[in-house]
Tab-separated table of C-alpha atoms and ligand atoms in Angstrom:
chain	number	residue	atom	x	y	z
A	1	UNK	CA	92.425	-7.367	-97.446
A	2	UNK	CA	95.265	-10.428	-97.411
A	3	UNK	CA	97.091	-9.874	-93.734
A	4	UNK	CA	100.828	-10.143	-94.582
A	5	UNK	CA	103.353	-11.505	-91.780
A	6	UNK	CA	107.270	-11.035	-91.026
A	7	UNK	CA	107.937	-13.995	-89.440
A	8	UNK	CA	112.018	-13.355	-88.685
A	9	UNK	CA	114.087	-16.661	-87.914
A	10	UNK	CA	111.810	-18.706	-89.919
A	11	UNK	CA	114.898	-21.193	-90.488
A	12	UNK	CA	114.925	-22.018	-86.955
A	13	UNK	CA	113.602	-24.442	-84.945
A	14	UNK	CA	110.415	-22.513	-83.834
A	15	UNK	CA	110.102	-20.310	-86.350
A	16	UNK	CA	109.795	-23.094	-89.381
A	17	UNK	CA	107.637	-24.699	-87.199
A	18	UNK	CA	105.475	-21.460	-87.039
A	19	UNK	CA	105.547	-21.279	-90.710
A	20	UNK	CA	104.045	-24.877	-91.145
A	21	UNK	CA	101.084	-23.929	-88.760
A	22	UNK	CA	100.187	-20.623	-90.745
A	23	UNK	CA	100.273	-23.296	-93.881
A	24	UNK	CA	97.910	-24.963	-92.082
A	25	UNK	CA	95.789	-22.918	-90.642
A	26	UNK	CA	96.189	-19.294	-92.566
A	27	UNK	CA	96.428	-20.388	-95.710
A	28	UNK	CA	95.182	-17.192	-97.338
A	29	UNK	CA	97.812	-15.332	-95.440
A	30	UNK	CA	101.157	-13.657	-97.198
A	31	UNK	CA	103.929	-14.506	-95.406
A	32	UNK	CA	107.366	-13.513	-95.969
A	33	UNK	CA	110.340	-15.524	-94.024
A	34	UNK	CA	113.460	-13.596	-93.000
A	35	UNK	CA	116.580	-15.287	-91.800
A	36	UNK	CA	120.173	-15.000	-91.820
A	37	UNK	CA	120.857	-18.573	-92.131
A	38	UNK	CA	123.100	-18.411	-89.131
A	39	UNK	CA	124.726	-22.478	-88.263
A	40	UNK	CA	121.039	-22.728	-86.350
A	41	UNK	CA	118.727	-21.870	-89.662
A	42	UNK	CA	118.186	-24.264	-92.131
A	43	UNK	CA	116.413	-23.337	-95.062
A	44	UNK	CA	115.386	-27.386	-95.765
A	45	UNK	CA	113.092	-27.037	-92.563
A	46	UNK	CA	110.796	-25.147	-94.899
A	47	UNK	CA	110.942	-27.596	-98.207
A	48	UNK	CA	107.568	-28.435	-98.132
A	49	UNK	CA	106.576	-24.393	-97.836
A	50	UNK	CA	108.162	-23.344	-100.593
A	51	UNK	CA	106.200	-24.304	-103.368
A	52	UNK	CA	103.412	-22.155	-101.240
A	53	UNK	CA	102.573	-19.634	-103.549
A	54	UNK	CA	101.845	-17.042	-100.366
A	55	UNK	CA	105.650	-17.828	-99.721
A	56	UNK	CA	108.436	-15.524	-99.809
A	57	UNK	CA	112.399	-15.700	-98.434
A	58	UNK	CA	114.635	-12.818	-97.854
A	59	UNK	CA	118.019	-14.066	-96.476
A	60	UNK	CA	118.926	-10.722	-94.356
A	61	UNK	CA	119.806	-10.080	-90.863
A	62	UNK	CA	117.575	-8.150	-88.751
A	63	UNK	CA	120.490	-6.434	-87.468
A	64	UNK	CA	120.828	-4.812	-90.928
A	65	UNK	CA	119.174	-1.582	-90.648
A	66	UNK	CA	119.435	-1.312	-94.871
A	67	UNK	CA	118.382	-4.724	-95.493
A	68	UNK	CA	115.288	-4.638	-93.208
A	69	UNK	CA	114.100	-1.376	-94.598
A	70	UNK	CA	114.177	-2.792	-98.012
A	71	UNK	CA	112.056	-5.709	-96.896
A	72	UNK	CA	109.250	-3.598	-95.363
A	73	UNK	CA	109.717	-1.657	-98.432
A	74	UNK	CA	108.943	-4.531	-100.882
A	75	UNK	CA	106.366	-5.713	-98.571
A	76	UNK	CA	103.339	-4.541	-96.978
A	77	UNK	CA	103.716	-5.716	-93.811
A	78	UNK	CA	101.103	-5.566	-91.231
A	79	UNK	CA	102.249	-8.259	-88.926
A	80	UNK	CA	106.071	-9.104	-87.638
A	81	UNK	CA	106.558	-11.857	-85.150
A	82	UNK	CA	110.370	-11.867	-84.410
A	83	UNK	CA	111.590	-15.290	-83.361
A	84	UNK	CA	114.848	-14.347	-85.062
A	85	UNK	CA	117.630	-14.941	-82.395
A	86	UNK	CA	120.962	-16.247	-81.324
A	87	UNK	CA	119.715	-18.848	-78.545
A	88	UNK	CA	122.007	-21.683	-76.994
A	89	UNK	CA	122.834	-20.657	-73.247
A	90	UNK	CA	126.016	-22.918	-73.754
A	91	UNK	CA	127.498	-20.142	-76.796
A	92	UNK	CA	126.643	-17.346	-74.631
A	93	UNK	CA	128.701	-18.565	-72.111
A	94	UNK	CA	131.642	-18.376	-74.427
A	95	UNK	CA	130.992	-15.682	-76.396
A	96	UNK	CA	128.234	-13.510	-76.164
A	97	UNK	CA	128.692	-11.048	-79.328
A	98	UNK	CA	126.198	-12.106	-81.866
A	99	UNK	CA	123.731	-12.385	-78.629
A	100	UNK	CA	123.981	-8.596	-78.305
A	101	UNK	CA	123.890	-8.025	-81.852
A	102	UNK	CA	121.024	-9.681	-83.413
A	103	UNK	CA	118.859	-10.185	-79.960
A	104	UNK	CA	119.205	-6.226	-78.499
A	105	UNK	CA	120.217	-4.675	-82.264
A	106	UNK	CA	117.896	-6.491	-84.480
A	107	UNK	CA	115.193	-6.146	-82.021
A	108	UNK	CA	115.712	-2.784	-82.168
A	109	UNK	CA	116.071	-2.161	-85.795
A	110	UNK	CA	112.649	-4.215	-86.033
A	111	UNK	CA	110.840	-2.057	-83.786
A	112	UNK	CA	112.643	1.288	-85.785
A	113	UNK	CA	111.690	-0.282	-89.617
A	114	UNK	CA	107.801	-1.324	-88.285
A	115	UNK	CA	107.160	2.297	-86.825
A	116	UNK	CA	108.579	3.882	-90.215
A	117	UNK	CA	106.222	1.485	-92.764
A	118	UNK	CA	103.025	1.318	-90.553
A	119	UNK	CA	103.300	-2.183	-89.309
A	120	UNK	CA	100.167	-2.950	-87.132
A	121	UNK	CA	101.673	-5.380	-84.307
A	122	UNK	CA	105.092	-6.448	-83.344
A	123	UNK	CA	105.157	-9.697	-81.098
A	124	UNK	CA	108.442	-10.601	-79.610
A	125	UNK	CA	109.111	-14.388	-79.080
A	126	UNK	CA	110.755	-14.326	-75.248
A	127	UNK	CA	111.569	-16.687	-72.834
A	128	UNK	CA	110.909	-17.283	-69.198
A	129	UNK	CA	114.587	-17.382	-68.565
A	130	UNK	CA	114.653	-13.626	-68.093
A	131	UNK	CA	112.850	-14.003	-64.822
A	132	UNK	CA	116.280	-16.079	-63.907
A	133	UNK	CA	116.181	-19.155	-61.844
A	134	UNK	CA	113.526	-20.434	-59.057
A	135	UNK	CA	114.300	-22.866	-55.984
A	136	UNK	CA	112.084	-25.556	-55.493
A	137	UNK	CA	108.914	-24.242	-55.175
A	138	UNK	CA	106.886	-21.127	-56.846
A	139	UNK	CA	106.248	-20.449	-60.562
A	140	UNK	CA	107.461	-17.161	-62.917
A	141	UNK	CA	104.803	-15.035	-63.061
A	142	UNK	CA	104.383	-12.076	-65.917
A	143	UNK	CA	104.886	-9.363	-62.593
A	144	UNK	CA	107.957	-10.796	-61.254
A	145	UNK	CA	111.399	-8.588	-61.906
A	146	UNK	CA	113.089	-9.804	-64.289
A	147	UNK	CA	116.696	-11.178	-62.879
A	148	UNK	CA	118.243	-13.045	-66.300
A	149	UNK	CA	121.970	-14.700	-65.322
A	150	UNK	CA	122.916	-16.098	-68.612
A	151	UNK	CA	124.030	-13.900	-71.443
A	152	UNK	CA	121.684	-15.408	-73.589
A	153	UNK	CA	119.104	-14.835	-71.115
A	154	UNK	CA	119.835	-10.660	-70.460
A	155	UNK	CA	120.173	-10.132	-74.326
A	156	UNK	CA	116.364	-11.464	-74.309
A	157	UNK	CA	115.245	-9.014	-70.938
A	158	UNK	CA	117.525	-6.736	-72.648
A	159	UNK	CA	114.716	-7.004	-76.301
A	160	UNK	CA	111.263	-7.417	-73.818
A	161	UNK	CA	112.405	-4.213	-72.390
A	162	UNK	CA	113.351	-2.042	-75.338
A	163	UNK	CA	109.570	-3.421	-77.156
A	164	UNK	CA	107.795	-2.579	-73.835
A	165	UNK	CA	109.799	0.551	-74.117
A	166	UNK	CA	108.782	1.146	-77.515
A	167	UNK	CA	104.739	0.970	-76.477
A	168	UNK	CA	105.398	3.548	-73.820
A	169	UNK	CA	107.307	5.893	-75.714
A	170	UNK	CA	105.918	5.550	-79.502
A	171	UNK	CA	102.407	3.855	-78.816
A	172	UNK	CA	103.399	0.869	-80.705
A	173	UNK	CA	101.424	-2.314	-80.489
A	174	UNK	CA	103.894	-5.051	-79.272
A	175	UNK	CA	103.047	-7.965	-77.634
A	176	UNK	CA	105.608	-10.135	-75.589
A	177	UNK	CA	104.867	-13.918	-75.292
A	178	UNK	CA	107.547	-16.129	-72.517
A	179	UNK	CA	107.666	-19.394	-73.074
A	180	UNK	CA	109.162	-22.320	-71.171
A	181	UNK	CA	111.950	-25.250	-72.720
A	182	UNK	CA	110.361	-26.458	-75.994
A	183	UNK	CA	110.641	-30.009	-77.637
A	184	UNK	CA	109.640	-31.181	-80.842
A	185	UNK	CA	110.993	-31.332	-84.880
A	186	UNK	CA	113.107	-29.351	-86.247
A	187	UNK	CA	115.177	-28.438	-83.017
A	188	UNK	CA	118.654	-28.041	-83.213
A	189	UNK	CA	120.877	-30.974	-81.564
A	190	UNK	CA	122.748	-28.698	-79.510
A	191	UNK	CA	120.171	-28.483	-77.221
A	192	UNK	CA	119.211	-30.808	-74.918
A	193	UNK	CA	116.507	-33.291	-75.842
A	194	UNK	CA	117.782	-33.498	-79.772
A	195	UNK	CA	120.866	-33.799	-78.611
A	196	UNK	CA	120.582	-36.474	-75.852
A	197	UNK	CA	118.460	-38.335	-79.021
A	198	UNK	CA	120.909	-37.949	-81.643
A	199	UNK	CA	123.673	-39.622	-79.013
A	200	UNK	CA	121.050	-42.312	-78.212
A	201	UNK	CA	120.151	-43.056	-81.394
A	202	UNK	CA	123.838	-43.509	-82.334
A	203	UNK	CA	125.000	-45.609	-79.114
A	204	UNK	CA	127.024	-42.192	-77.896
A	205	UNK	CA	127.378	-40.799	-74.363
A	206	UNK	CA	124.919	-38.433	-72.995
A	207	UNK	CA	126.663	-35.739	-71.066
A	208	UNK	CA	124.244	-34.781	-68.092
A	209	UNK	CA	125.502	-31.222	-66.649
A	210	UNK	CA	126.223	-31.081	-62.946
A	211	UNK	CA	123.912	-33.674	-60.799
A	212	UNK	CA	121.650	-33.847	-63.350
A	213	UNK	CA	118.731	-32.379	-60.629
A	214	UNK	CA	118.309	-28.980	-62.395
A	215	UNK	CA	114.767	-28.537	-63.484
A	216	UNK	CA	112.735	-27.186	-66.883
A	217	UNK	CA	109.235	-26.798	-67.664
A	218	UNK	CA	108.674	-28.515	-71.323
A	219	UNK	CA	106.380	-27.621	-73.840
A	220	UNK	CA	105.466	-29.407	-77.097
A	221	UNK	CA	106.322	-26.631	-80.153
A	222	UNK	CA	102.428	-26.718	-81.396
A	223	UNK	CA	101.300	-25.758	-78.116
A	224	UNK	CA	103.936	-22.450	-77.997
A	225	UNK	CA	102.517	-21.767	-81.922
A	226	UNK	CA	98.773	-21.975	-80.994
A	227	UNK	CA	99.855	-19.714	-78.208
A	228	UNK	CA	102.077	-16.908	-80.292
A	229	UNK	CA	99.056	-16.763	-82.728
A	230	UNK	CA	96.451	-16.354	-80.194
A	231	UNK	CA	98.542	-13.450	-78.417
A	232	UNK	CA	99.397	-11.717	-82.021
A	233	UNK	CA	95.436	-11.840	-83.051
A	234	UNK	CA	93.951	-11.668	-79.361
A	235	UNK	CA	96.469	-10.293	-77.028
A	236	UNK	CA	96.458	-6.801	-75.719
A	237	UNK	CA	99.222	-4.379	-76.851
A	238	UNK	CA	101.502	-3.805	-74.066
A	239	UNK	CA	101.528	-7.070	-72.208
A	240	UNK	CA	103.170	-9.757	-71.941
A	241	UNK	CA	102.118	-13.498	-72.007
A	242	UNK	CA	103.749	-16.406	-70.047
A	243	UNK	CA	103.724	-19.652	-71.537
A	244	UNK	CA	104.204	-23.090	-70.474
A	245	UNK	CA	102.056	-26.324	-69.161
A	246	UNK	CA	103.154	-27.234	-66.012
A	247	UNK	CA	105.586	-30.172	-67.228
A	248	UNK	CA	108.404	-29.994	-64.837
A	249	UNK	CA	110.807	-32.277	-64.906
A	250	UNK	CA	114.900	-33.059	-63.745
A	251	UNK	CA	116.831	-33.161	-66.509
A	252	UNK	CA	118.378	-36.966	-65.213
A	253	UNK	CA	114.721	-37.962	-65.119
A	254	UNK	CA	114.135	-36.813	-68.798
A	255	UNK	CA	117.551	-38.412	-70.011
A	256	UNK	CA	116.465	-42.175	-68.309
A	257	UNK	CA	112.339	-41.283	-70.068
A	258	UNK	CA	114.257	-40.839	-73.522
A	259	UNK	CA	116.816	-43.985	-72.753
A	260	UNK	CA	113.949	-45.824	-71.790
A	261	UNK	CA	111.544	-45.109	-74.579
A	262	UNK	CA	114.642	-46.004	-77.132
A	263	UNK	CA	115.527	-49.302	-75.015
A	264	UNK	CA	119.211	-48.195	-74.637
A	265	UNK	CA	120.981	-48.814	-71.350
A	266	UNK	CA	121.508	-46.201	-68.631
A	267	UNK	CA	124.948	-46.803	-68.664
A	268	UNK	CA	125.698	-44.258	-71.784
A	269	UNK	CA	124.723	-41.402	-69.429
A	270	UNK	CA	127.787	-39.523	-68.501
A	271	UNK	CA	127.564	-36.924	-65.620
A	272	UNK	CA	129.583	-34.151	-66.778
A	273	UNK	CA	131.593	-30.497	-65.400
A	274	UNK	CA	128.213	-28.125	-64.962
A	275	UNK	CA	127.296	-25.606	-67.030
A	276	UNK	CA	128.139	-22.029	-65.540
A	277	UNK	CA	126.033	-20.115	-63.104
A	278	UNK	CA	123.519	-23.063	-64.203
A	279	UNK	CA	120.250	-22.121	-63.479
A	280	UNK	CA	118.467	-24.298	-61.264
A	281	UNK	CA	115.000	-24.771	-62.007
A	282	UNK	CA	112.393	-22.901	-64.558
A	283	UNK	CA	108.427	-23.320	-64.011
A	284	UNK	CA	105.761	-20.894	-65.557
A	285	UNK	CA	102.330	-20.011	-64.316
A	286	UNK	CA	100.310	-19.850	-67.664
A	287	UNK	CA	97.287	-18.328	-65.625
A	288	UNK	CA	97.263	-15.001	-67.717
A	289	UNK	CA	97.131	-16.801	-71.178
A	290	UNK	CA	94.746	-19.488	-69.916
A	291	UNK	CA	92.025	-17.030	-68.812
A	292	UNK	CA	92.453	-14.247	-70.931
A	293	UNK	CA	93.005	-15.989	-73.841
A	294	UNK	CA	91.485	-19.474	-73.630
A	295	UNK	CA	95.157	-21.051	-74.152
A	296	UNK	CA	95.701	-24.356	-72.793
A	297	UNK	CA	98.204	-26.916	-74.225
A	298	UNK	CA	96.956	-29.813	-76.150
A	299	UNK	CA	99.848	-32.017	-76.102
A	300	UNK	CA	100.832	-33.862	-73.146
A	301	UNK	CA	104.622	-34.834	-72.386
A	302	UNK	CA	104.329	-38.774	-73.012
A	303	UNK	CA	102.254	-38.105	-76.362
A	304	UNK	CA	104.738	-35.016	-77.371
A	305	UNK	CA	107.751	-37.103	-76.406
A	306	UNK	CA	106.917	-40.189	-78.663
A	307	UNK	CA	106.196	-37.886	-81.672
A	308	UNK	CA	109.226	-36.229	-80.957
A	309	UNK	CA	111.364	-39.510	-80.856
A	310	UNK	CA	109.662	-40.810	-83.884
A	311	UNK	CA	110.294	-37.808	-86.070
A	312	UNK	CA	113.985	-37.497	-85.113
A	313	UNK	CA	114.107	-41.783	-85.854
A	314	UNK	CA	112.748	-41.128	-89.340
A	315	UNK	CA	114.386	-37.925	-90.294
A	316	UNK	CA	117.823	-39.182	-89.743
A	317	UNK	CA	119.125	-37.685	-92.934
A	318	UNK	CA	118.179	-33.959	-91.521
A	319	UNK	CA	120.021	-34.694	-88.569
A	320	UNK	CA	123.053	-35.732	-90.752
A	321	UNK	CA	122.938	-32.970	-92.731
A	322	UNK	CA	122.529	-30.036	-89.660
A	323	UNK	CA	125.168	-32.280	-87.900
A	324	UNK	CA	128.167	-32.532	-90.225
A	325	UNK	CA	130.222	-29.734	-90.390
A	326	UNK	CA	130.519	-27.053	-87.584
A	327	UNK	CA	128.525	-28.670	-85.354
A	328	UNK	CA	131.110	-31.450	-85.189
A	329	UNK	CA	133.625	-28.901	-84.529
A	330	UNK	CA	131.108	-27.162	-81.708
A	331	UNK	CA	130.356	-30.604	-80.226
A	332	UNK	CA	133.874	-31.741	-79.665
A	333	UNK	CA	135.080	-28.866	-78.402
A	334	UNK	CA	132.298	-27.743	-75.908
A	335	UNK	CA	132.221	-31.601	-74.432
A	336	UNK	CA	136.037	-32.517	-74.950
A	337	UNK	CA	135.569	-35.644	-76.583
A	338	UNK	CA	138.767	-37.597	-77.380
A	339	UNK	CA	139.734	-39.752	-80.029
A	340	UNK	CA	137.730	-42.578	-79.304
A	341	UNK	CA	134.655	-40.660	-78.994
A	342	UNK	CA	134.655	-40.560	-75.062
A	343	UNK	CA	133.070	-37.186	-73.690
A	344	UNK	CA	135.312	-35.982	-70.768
A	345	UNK	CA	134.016	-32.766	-70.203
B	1	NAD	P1	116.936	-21.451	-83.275
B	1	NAD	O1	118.314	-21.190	-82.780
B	1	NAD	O2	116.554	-22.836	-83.643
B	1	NAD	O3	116.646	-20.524	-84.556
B	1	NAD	C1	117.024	-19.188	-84.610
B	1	NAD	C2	116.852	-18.719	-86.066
B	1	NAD	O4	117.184	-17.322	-86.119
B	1	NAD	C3	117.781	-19.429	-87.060
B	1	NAD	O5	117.058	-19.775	-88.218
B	1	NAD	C4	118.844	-18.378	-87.379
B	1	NAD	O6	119.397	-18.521	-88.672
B	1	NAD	C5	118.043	-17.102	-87.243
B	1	NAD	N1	118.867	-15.920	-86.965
B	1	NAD	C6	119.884	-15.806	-86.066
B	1	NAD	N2	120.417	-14.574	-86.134
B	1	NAD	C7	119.703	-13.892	-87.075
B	1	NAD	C8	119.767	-12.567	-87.585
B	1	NAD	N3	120.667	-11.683	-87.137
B	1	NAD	N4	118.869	-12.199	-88.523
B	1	NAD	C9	117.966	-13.080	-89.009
B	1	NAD	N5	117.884	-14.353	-88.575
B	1	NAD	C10	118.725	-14.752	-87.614
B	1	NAD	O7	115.970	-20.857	-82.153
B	1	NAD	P2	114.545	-21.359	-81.641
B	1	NAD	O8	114.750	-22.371	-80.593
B	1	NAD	O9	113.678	-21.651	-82.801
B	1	NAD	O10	114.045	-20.032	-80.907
B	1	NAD	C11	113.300	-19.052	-81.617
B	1	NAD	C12	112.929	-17.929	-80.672
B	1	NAD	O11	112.171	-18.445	-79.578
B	1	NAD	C13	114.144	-17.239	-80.051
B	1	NAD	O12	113.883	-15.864	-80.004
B	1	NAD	C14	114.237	-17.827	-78.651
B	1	NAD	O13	114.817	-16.922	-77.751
B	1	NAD	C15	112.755	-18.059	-78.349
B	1	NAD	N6	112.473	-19.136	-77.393
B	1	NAD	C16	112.971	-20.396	-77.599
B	1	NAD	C17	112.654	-21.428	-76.708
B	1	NAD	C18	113.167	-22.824	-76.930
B	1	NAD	O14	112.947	-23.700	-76.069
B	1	NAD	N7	113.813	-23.144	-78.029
B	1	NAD	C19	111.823	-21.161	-75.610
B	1	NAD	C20	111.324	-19.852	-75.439
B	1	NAD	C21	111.646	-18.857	-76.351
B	2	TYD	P1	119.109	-26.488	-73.098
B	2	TYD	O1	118.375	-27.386	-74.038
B	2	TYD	O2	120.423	-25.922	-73.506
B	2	TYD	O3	118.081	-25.338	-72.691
B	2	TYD	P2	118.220	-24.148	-71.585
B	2	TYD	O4	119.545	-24.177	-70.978
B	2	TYD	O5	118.002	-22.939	-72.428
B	2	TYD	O6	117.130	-24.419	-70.609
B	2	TYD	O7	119.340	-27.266	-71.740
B	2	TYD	C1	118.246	-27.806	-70.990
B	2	TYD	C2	118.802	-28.362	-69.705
B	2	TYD	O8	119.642	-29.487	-70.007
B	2	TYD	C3	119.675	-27.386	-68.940
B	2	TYD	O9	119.446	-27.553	-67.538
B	2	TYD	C4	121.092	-27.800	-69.295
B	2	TYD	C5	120.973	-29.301	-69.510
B	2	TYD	N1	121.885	-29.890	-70.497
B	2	TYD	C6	122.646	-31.012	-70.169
B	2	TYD	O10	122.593	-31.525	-69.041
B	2	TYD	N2	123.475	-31.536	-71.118
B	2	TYD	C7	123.589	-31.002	-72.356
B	2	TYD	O11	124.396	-31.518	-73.189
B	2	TYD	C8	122.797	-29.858	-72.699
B	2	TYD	C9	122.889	-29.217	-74.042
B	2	TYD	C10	121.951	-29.339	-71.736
């Protein structure tokens, strides 16, 4: 029997990268992409997948009880792995509507449509910011309370906790997988590395919130797909699985790698006004997945990083295209850049 997969927010960053592994390595599989196309999905992430003849698109929002019902309908699902999601901390901060809507309601409508047509396992792509933010020492663990302090961040507690809720009440298989910051193609420049590229790339500032000392934990995007697949085929229903390889680093440390890996000057970093409630420092334990699982990552940060750099360097045209338009309007308002391109957040 052919497994079919849901794989929601296929457009995205993650997702489309997702979609090019199961290419690659579950070839027989059907899998049908759902996205909304929201300013963060790009349906040109997946031009090489859609000549796949195992392929199939559905623009729809998960949030749309009708149009999800309609998809599990047409097909016979037995896996959904939702990566669908509103995600920049920064557009939480400012308005936190579409958070609530797609990342608490279209969780929920997920979880509603898969009981009602059968669907075997629902895994939930989270995030270790739910845990909220650690001091200088210690690592999230899967027990910890969860204590998220950005919108962005409670909307994802808010979808762990209605999935785990889900299992307790209906039985439902549902899986939970946390993953630290990740880097790689395909990742929209609003966030940090693609953007602090882009800016490099073109000789523009690169606005450093705060002191620049906060702290994430990055992972290369293969690493968090090898990981999502082993939980969804492996995992046991119920729990949840951290994610992340120990790959701390300041985010003024990370700014001067990138600089220094392009050859551009220091002197286009701009310190900028901090984010709000800016939390300090993330850091996973991957312990669980790593001896229940086998899961290591396979990518280390100087290796991830050049790929990363060299992909951006040759797919300047993608970064033109996801860049023009409201993202120009997004950038120059969030960082209050003046006419002669000067940030002054
Ligand atoms: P992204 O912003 O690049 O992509 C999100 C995708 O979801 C886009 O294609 C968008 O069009 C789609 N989408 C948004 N609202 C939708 C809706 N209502 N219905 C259908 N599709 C919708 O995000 P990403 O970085 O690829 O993150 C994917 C998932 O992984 C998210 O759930 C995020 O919380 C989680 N996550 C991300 C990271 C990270 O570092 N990027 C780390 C841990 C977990
Ligand atoms: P981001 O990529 O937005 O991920 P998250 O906030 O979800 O961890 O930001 C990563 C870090 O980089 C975070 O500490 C905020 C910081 N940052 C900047 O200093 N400048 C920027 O322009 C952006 C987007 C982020």
């Amino acid at each position: 029997m052919t497994t079919t997969i849901l794989v929601t927010g296929g457009c995205g960053f993650i997702g489309s990268n997702f979609i090019h592994h199961l290419h690659a390595v579950r070839n027989s599989w059907k899998v049908v992409c759902v996205d909304a196309l929201t300013y963060a999905g790009n349906l040109g992430n997946l031009d090489e997948i859609r000549s796949w003849e195992n392929f199939t698109f559905e623009r729809a929002s998960i949030a749309d009880r009708g149009a999800m019902d309609e998809v599990f309908s047409a097909h016979k699902i037995d896996y959904v792995v939702n990566f669908a999601a509103e995600t920049h901390v920064d557009r939480s901060i400012e308005d936190a509507t579409n958070f609530i809507l797609t990342n608490v309601g279209g969780t929920q409508v997920l979880l509603d449509s898969e009981r009602a047509h059968g669907v075997k396992r629902h895994l939930q792509v989270g995030t270790d910011e739910v845990y909220g933010s650690l001091g200088v020492a210690g690592f999230f663990v899967e027990t910890m309370s969860l204590h998220p302090n950005s919108p962005y961040a409670a909307s994802k507690a808010s979808a762990d906790l209605l999935c785990l809720a889900a299992h307790h009440t209906h039985a439902q298989d549902v899986v939970i997988t946390r993953c630290s910051n990740n880097y790689g193609p395909y990742q929209f420049p609003e966030k940090m590395i693609p953007l602090m590229l882009r800016n490099a790339l073109s000789d523009k500032q690169l606005p450093v919130y705060g002191d620049g000392m906060n702290v994430r934990d990055w992972l290369y995007v293969e690493d968090h797909l090898k990981a999502i697949l082993l939980v969804l085929e492996k995992g046991r229903a119920g729990e949840v699985y951290n994610v992340g390889g120990h790959n701390e680093w300041h985010n003024i440390d990370l700014v001067k790698h990138i600089l220094n890996e392009l050859g551009k000057p220091e002197s286009l970093i701009k310190f900028v006004e901090d984010r709000k409630g800016h939390d300090l420092r993330y850091a996973i334990d991957p312990e669980k997945i790593a001896s229940e699982l086998g899961w290591k990552p396979e990518t280390m940060f100087p290796e991830g990083i050049k790929k990363t750099i060299k992909w951006y360097s040759d797919n300047q045209k993608w970064l033109d295209d996801v860049t023009s338009g409201d993202y120009l309007e997004y950038y120059n308002k969030m960082y209050k850049v003046d006419s002669d391109g000067t940030v002054t957040r």
